[in-house]
CSV table of C-alpha atoms in Angstrom, one decimal:
chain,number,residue,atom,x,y,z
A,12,UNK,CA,-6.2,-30.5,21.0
A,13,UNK,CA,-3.2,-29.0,19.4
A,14,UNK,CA,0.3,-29.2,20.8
A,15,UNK,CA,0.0,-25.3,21.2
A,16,UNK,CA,-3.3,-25.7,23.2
A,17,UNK,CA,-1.8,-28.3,25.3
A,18,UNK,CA,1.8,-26.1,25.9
A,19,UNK,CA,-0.4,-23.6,27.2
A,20,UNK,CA,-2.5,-25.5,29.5
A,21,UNK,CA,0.8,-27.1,31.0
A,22,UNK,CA,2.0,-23.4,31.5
A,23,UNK,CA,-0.6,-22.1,33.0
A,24,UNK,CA,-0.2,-25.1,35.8
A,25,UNK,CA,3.0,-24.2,36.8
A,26,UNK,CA,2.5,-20.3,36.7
A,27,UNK,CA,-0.6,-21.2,39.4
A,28,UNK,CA,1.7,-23.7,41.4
A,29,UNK,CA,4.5,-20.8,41.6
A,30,UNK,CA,1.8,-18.3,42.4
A,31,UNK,CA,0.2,-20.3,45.3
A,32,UNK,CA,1.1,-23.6,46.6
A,33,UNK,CA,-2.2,-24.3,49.0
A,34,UNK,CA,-4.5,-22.5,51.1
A,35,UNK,CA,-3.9,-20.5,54.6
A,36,UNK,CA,-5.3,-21.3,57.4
A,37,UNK,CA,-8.0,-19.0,57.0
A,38,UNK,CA,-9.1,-20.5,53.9
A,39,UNK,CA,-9.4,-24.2,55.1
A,40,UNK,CA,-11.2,-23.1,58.2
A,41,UNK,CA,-13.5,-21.4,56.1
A,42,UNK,CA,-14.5,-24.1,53.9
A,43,UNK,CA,-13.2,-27.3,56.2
A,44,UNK,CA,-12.3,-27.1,59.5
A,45,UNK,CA,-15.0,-25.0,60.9
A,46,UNK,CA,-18.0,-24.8,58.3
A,47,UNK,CA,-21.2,-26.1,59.7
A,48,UNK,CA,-24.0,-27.3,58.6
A,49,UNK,CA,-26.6,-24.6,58.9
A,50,UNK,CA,-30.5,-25.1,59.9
A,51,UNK,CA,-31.4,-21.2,59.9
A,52,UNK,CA,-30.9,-18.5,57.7
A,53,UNK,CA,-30.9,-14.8,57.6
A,54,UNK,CA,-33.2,-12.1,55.9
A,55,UNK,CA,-30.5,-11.8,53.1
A,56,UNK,CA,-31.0,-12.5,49.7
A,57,UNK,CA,-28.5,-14.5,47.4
A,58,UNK,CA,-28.5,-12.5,43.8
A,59,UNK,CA,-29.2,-14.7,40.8
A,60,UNK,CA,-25.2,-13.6,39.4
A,61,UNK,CA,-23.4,-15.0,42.4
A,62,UNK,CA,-25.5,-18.7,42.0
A,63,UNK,CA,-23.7,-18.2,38.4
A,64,UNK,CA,-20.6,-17.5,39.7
A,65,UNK,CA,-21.6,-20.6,42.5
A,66,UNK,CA,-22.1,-22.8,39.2
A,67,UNK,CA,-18.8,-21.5,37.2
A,68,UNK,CA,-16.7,-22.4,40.2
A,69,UNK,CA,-18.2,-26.1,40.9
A,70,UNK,CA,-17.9,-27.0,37.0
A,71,UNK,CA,-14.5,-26.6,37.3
A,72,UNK,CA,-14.1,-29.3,39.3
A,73,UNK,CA,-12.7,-32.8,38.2
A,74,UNK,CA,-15.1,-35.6,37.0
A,75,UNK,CA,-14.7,-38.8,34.5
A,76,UNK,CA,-14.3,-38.4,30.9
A,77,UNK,CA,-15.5,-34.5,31.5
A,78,UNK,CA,-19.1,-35.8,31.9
A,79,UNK,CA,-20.2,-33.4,33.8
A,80,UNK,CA,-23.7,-34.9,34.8
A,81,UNK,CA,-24.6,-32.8,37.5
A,82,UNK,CA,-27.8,-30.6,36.9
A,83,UNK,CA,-29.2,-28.0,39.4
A,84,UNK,CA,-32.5,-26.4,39.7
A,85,UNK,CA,-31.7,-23.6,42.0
A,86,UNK,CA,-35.3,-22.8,43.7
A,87,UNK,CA,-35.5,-19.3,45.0
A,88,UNK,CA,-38.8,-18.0,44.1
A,89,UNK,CA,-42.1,-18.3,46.5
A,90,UNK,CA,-44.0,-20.2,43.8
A,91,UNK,CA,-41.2,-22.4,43.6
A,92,UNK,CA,-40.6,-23.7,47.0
A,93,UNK,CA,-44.3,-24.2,47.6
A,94,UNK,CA,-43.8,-26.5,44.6
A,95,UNK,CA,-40.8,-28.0,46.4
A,96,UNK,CA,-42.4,-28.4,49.5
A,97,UNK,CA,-44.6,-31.2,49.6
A,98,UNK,CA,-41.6,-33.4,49.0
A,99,UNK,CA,-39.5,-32.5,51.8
A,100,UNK,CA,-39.9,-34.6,55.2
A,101,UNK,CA,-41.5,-32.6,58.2
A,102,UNK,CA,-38.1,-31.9,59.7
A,103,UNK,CA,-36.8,-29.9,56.4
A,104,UNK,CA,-39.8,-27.9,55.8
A,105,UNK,CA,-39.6,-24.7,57.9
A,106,UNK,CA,-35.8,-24.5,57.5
A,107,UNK,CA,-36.1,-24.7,53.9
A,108,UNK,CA,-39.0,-22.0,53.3
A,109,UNK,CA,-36.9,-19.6,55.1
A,110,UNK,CA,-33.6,-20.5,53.4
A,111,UNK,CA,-32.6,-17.8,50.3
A,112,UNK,CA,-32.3,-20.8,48.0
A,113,UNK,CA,-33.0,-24.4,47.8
A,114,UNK,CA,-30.5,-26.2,45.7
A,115,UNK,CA,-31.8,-29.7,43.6
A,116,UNK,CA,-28.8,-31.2,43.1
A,117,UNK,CA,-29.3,-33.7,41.0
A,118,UNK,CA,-27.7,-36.1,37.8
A,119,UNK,CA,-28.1,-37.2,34.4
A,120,UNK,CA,-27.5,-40.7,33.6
A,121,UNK,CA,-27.6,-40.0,30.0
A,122,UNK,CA,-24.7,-37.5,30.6
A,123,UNK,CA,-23.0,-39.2,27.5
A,124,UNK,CA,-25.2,-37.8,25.3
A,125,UNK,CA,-23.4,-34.4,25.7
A,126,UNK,CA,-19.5,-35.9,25.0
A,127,UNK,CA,-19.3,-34.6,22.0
A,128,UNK,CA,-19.3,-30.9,23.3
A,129,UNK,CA,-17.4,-32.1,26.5
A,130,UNK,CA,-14.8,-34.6,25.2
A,131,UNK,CA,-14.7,-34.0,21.4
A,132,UNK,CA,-11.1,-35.4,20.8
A,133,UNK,CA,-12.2,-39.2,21.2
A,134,UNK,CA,-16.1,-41.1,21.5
A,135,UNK,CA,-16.6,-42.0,25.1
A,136,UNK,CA,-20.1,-42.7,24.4
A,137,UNK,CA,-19.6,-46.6,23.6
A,138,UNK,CA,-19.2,-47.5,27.1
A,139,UNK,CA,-22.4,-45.8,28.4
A,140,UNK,CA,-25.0,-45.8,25.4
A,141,UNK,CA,-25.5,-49.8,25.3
A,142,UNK,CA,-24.9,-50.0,29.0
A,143,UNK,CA,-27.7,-48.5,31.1
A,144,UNK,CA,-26.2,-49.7,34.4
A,145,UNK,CA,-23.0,-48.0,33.6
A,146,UNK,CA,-24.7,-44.9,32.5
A,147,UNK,CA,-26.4,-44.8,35.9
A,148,UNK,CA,-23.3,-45.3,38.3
A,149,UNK,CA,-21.4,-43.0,35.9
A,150,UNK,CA,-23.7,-40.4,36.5
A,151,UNK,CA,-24.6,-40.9,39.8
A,152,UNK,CA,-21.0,-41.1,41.5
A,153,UNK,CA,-19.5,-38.1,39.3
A,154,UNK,CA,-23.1,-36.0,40.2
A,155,UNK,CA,-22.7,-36.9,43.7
A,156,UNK,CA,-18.5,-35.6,43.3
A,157,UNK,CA,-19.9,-32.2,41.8
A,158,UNK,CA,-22.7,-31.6,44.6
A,159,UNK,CA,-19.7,-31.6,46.5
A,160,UNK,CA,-17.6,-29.4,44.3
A,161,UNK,CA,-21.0,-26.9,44.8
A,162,UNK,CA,-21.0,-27.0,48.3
A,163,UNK,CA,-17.1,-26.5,48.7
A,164,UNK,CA,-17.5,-23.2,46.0
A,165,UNK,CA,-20.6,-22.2,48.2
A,166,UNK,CA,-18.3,-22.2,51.4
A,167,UNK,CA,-15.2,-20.6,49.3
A,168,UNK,CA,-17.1,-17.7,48.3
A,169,UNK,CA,-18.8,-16.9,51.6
A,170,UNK,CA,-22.5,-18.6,51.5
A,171,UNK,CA,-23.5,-21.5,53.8
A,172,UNK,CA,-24.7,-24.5,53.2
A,173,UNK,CA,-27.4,-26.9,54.6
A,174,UNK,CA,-27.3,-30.2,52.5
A,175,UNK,CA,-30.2,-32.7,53.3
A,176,UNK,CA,-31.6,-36.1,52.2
A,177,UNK,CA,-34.9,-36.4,53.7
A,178,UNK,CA,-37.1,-36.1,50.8
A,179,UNK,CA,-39.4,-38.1,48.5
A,180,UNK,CA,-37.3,-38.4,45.7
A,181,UNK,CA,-40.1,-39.3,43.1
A,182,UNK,CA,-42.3,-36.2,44.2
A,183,UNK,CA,-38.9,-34.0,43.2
A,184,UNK,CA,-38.7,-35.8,39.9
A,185,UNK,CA,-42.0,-35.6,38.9
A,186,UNK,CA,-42.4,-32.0,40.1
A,187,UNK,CA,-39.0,-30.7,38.4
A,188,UNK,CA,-37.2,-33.2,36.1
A,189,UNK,CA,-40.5,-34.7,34.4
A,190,UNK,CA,-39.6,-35.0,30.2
A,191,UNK,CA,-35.8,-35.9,31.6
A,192,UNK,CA,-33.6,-38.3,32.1
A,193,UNK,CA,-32.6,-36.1,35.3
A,194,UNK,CA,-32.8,-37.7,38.7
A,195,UNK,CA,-32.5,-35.9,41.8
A,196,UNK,CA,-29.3,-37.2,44.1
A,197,UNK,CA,-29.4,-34.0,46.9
A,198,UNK,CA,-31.1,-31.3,48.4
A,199,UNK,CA,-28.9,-28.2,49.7
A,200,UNK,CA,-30.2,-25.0,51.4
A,201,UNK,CA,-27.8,-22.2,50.7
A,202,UNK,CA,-27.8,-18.7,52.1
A,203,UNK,CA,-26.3,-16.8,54.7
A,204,UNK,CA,-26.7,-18.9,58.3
A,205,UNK,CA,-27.6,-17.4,61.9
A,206,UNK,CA,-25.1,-19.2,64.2
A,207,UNK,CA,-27.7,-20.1,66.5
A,208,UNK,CA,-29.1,-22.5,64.5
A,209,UNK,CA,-25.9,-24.8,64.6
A,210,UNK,CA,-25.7,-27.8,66.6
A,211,UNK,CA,-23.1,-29.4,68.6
A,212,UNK,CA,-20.2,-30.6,66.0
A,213,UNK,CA,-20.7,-34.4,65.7
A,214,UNK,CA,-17.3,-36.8,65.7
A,215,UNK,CA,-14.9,-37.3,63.1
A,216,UNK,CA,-12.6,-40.4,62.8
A,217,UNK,CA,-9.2,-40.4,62.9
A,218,UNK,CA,-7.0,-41.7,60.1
A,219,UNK,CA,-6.1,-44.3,61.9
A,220,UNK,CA,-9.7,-46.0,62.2
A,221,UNK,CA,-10.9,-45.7,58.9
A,222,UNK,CA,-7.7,-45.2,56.1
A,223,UNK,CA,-4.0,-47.2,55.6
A,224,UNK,CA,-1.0,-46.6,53.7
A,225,UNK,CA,0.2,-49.8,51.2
Protein backbone atom coordinates (compact mmCIF):
# COMPACT_ATOMS: atom_id res chain seq x y z
CA UNK A 1 0.00 0.00 0.00
CA UNK A 2 1.50 3.30 -0.87
CA UNK A 3 1.95 6.13 1.50
CA UNK A 4 -0.63 8.02 -0.77
CA UNK A 5 -3.13 5.17 -0.43
CA UNK A 6 -2.71 5.07 3.24
CA UNK A 7 -2.92 9.29 3.62
CA UNK A 8 -6.18 8.83 2.11
CA UNK A 9 -7.59 6.11 4.01
CA UNK A 10 -6.49 8.01 7.29
CA UNK A 11 -8.46 11.04 5.80
CA UNK A 12 -11.36 9.64 4.98
CA UNK A 13 -11.54 8.48 8.91
CA UNK A 14 -11.50 11.63 10.30
CA UNK A 15 -13.83 13.30 7.58
CA UNK A 16 -16.48 10.34 8.81
CA UNK A 17 -15.70 10.98 12.55
CA UNK A 18 -16.33 14.85 11.97
CA UNK A 19 -19.39 14.06 9.88
CA UNK A 20 -21.06 11.64 12.57
CA UNK A 21 -19.78 10.64 15.83
CA UNK A 22 -22.47 7.61 16.61
CA UNK A 23 -25.92 6.66 16.02
CA UNK A 24 -29.36 8.37 17.40
CA UNK A 25 -31.55 6.88 19.24
CA UNK A 26 -33.55 5.89 16.39
CA UNK A 27 -30.82 4.05 14.87
CA UNK A 28 -29.84 1.79 17.93
CA UNK A 29 -33.42 0.96 18.62
CA UNK A 30 -33.72 -0.09 15.18
CA UNK A 31 -31.04 -2.46 15.02
CA UNK A 32 -30.38 -3.09 19.10
CA UNK A 33 -32.61 -2.08 21.55
CA UNK A 34 -35.84 -3.17 20.07
CA UNK A 35 -35.21 -5.61 17.14
CA UNK A 36 -36.75 -8.96 17.60
CA UNK A 37 -36.41 -12.01 16.53
CA UNK A 38 -39.18 -12.69 14.02
CA UNK A 39 -41.10 -16.17 13.51
CA UNK A 40 -43.59 -14.78 10.71
CA UNK A 41 -43.29 -12.89 7.72
CA UNK A 42 -45.22 -10.95 5.35
CA UNK A 43 -46.39 -11.42 1.61
CA UNK A 44 -43.45 -9.06 0.59
CA UNK A 45 -40.74 -9.93 -1.51
CA UNK A 46 -36.99 -9.01 -0.79
CA UNK A 47 -35.45 -8.08 -4.46
CA UNK A 48 -32.29 -9.96 -5.44
CA UNK A 49 -30.30 -6.02 -5.50
CA UNK A 50 -31.08 -5.25 -1.89
CA UNK A 51 -29.51 -9.00 -0.70
CA UNK A 52 -26.43 -7.34 -2.69
CA UNK A 53 -26.57 -4.28 -1.07
CA UNK A 54 -27.29 -6.78 2.33
CA UNK A 55 -23.84 -8.51 1.32
CA UNK A 56 -21.82 -5.04 0.43
CA UNK A 57 -22.70 -3.71 3.86
CA UNK A 58 -21.78 -7.03 6.05
CA UNK A 59 -18.26 -7.37 4.06
CA UNK A 60 -17.38 -4.26 5.33
CA UNK A 61 -17.17 -5.35 8.56
CA UNK A 62 -13.91 -6.21 10.53
CA UNK A 63 -12.47 -9.78 10.53
CA UNK A 64 -8.65 -11.22 11.04
CA UNK A 65 -6.05 -10.73 8.44
CA UNK A 66 -9.13 -9.61 5.99
CA UNK A 67 -10.13 -13.37 5.66
CA UNK A 68 -13.28 -12.94 5.02
CA UNK A 69 -14.56 -16.64 5.27
CA UNK A 70 -18.04 -16.17 5.40
CA UNK A 71 -20.01 -17.60 2.45
CA UNK A 72 -23.92 -17.31 1.98
CA UNK A 73 -26.27 -19.15 -0.14
CA UNK A 74 -29.25 -16.87 0.02
CA UNK A 75 -32.30 -19.38 -0.76
CA UNK A 76 -35.24 -17.62 -2.15
CA UNK A 77 -36.59 -19.65 -4.85
CA UNK A 78 -39.51 -22.47 -4.35
CA UNK A 79 -37.25 -25.19 -5.66
CA UNK A 80 -34.73 -24.09 -3.31
CA UNK A 81 -36.34 -24.23 0.03
CA UNK A 82 -37.97 -27.58 -0.73
CA UNK A 83 -34.23 -28.49 -1.11
CA UNK A 84 -33.55 -26.79 2.15
CA UNK A 85 -36.31 -28.25 3.89
CA UNK A 86 -35.62 -31.60 4.94
CA UNK A 87 -32.78 -30.29 6.97
CA UNK A 88 -34.56 -27.98 9.15
CA UNK A 89 -35.99 -29.40 12.60
CA UNK A 90 -39.96 -29.52 12.77
CA UNK A 91 -40.13 -26.28 14.61
CA UNK A 92 -38.27 -24.14 11.68
CA UNK A 93 -40.12 -25.58 8.84
CA UNK A 94 -43.42 -23.64 8.34
CA UNK A 95 -41.73 -20.34 9.42
CA UNK A 96 -39.04 -20.82 7.03
CA UNK A 97 -41.21 -21.79 3.81
CA UNK A 98 -43.08 -18.69 4.34
CA UNK A 99 -40.08 -16.44 5.04
CA UNK A 100 -38.88 -14.17 1.59
CA UNK A 101 -35.42 -15.67 2.10
CA UNK A 102 -33.55 -18.26 3.88
CA UNK A 103 -30.04 -17.19 4.60
CA UNK A 104 -27.05 -20.24 4.91
CA UNK A 105 -24.72 -18.56 6.62
CA UNK A 106 -21.96 -20.41 6.56
CA UNK A 107 -17.62 -20.56 6.47
CA UNK A 108 -14.73 -21.56 4.72
CA UNK A 109 -11.91 -23.01 6.62
CA UNK A 110 -9.74 -22.78 3.67
CA UNK A 111 -10.42 -19.00 3.67
CA UNK A 112 -6.59 -18.59 3.28
CA UNK A 113 -6.56 -19.71 0.08
CA UNK A 114 -7.99 -16.31 -1.10
CA UNK A 115 -5.16 -13.89 0.92
CA UNK A 116 -3.62 -13.16 -1.90
CA UNK A 117 -6.57 -11.07 -3.27
CA UNK A 118 -7.50 -10.11 0.33
CA UNK A 119 -4.18 -9.27 1.99
CA UNK A 120 -1.73 -9.00 -0.88
CA UNK A 121 0.97 -6.74 1.01
CA UNK A 122 2.38 -9.72 3.20
CA UNK A 123 1.60 -14.03 3.07
CA UNK A 124 -0.73 -14.89 5.87
CA UNK A 125 -1.18 -18.21 4.55
CA UNK A 126 1.72 -19.96 6.58
CA UNK A 127 -0.19 -20.00 9.66
CA UNK A 128 -3.27 -21.69 8.24
CA UNK A 129 -2.11 -23.95 5.17
CA UNK A 130 -0.05 -26.56 7.44
CA UNK A 131 -2.41 -26.06 10.29
CA UNK A 132 -5.85 -27.53 9.79
CA UNK A 133 -6.96 -26.83 13.30
CA UNK A 134 -6.10 -23.23 12.89
CA UNK A 135 -7.65 -22.99 9.58
CA UNK A 136 -10.92 -24.25 11.20
CA UNK A 137 -11.18 -21.84 14.25
CA UNK A 138 -9.98 -19.10 11.94
CA UNK A 139 -12.74 -19.57 9.86
CA UNK A 140 -15.28 -20.49 12.06
CA UNK A 141 -14.99 -17.54 14.78
CA UNK A 142 -14.49 -14.70 11.96
CA UNK A 143 -17.63 -16.53 9.85
CA UNK A 144 -19.59 -16.62 12.98
CA UNK A 145 -18.40 -12.37 13.53
CA UNK A 146 -19.69 -11.73 9.75
CA UNK A 147 -23.15 -13.64 10.22
CA UNK A 148 -23.41 -11.13 12.74
CA UNK A 149 -22.18 -8.25 10.60
CA UNK A 150 -25.31 -9.62 8.12
CA UNK A 151 -27.78 -9.56 10.50
CA UNK A 152 -26.87 -6.12 11.99
CA UNK A 153 -26.88 -4.69 7.98
CA UNK A 154 -30.24 -6.65 7.56
CA UNK A 155 -31.66 -4.59 10.64
CA UNK A 156 -29.83 -1.23 9.40
CA UNK A 157 -31.47 -1.27 6.20
CA UNK A 158 -34.98 -2.14 7.32
CA UNK A 159 -35.38 -6.22 6.83
CA UNK A 160 -35.87 -8.57 9.84
CA UNK A 161 -34.25 -11.19 10.83
CA UNK A 162 -35.01 -14.73 12.20
CA UNK A 163 -31.52 -16.54 12.93
CA UNK A 164 -31.94 -20.27 13.93
CA UNK A 165 -29.72 -23.33 14.74
CA UNK A 166 -32.00 -26.22 14.70
CA UNK A 167 -30.88 -27.99 11.66
CA UNK A 168 -29.01 -31.10 10.42
CA UNK A 169 -25.93 -29.57 9.56
CA UNK A 170 -24.57 -32.50 7.30
CA UNK A 171 -27.97 -32.55 5.26
CA UNK A 172 -27.12 -28.54 4.50
CA UNK A 173 -23.69 -29.43 3.48
CA UNK A 174 -24.28 -32.15 1.42
CA UNK A 175 -27.31 -30.47 -0.22
CA UNK A 176 -25.49 -26.92 -0.84
CA UNK A 177 -21.71 -26.90 -0.13
CA UNK A 178 -20.95 -30.48 -1.60
CA UNK A 179 -17.34 -30.08 -3.94
CA UNK A 180 -16.33 -27.37 -0.97
CA UNK A 181 -14.55 -26.78 1.73
CA UNK A 182 -17.70 -24.70 2.92
CA UNK A 183 -19.41 -25.64 6.10
CA UNK A 184 -22.59 -24.30 7.20
CA UNK A 185 -22.31 -22.28 10.83
CA UNK A 186 -26.17 -20.56 10.73
CA UNK A 187 -29.39 -20.41 9.38
CA UNK A 188 -31.23 -16.84 9.11
CA UNK A 189 -34.78 -16.11 7.78
CA UNK A 190 -34.83 -12.60 6.50
CA UNK A 191 -37.88 -10.58 5.29
CA UNK A 192 -40.22 -8.29 6.48
CA UNK A 193 -41.87 -9.62 10.05
CA UNK A 194 -45.69 -9.48 11.19
CA UNK A 195 -45.43 -8.29 14.80
CA UNK A 196 -47.66 -10.91 15.90
CA UNK A 197 -45.36 -13.48 15.52
CA UNK A 198 -42.90 -12.03 18.35
CA UNK A 199 -42.66 -13.52 21.64
CA UNK A 200 -42.18 -12.13 24.97
CA UNK A 201 -38.51 -10.38 25.04
CA UNK A 202 -36.29 -12.94 27.06
CA UNK A 203 -33.75 -11.42 29.85
CA UNK A 204 -30.53 -9.77 29.38
CA UNK A 205 -27.74 -9.57 31.94
CA UNK A 206 -26.50 -6.72 33.30
CA UNK A 207 -22.91 -5.63 33.15
CA UNK A 208 -22.45 -6.30 36.31
CA UNK A 209 -23.11 -10.24 36.15
CA UNK A 210 -21.29 -11.16 33.31
CA UNK A 211 -18.25 -8.27 32.37
CA UNK A 212 -15.30 -6.33 34.71
CA UNK A 213 -13.10 -3.49 34.19
CA UNK A 214 -9.06 -4.37 34.92
Amino acid sequence: MTDAAVAAAQEAVRSLKQRIQSLDDNGLDLIFREARTFNGWQDRDVPDSLLHTLFDLAKMGPTAANGSPMRVVFVKSAAGKERLKPALSGGNVDKTMAAPVCAIVGYDPAFWEKFPFLFPHRDMSGAFKDNPQAAETGGFRNGSLQGAYLMIAARALGLDCGPMSGFDQGKVDAEFFAGTTIKSNFLCNLGYGTPESVFQRLPRFDFEDVCSIV
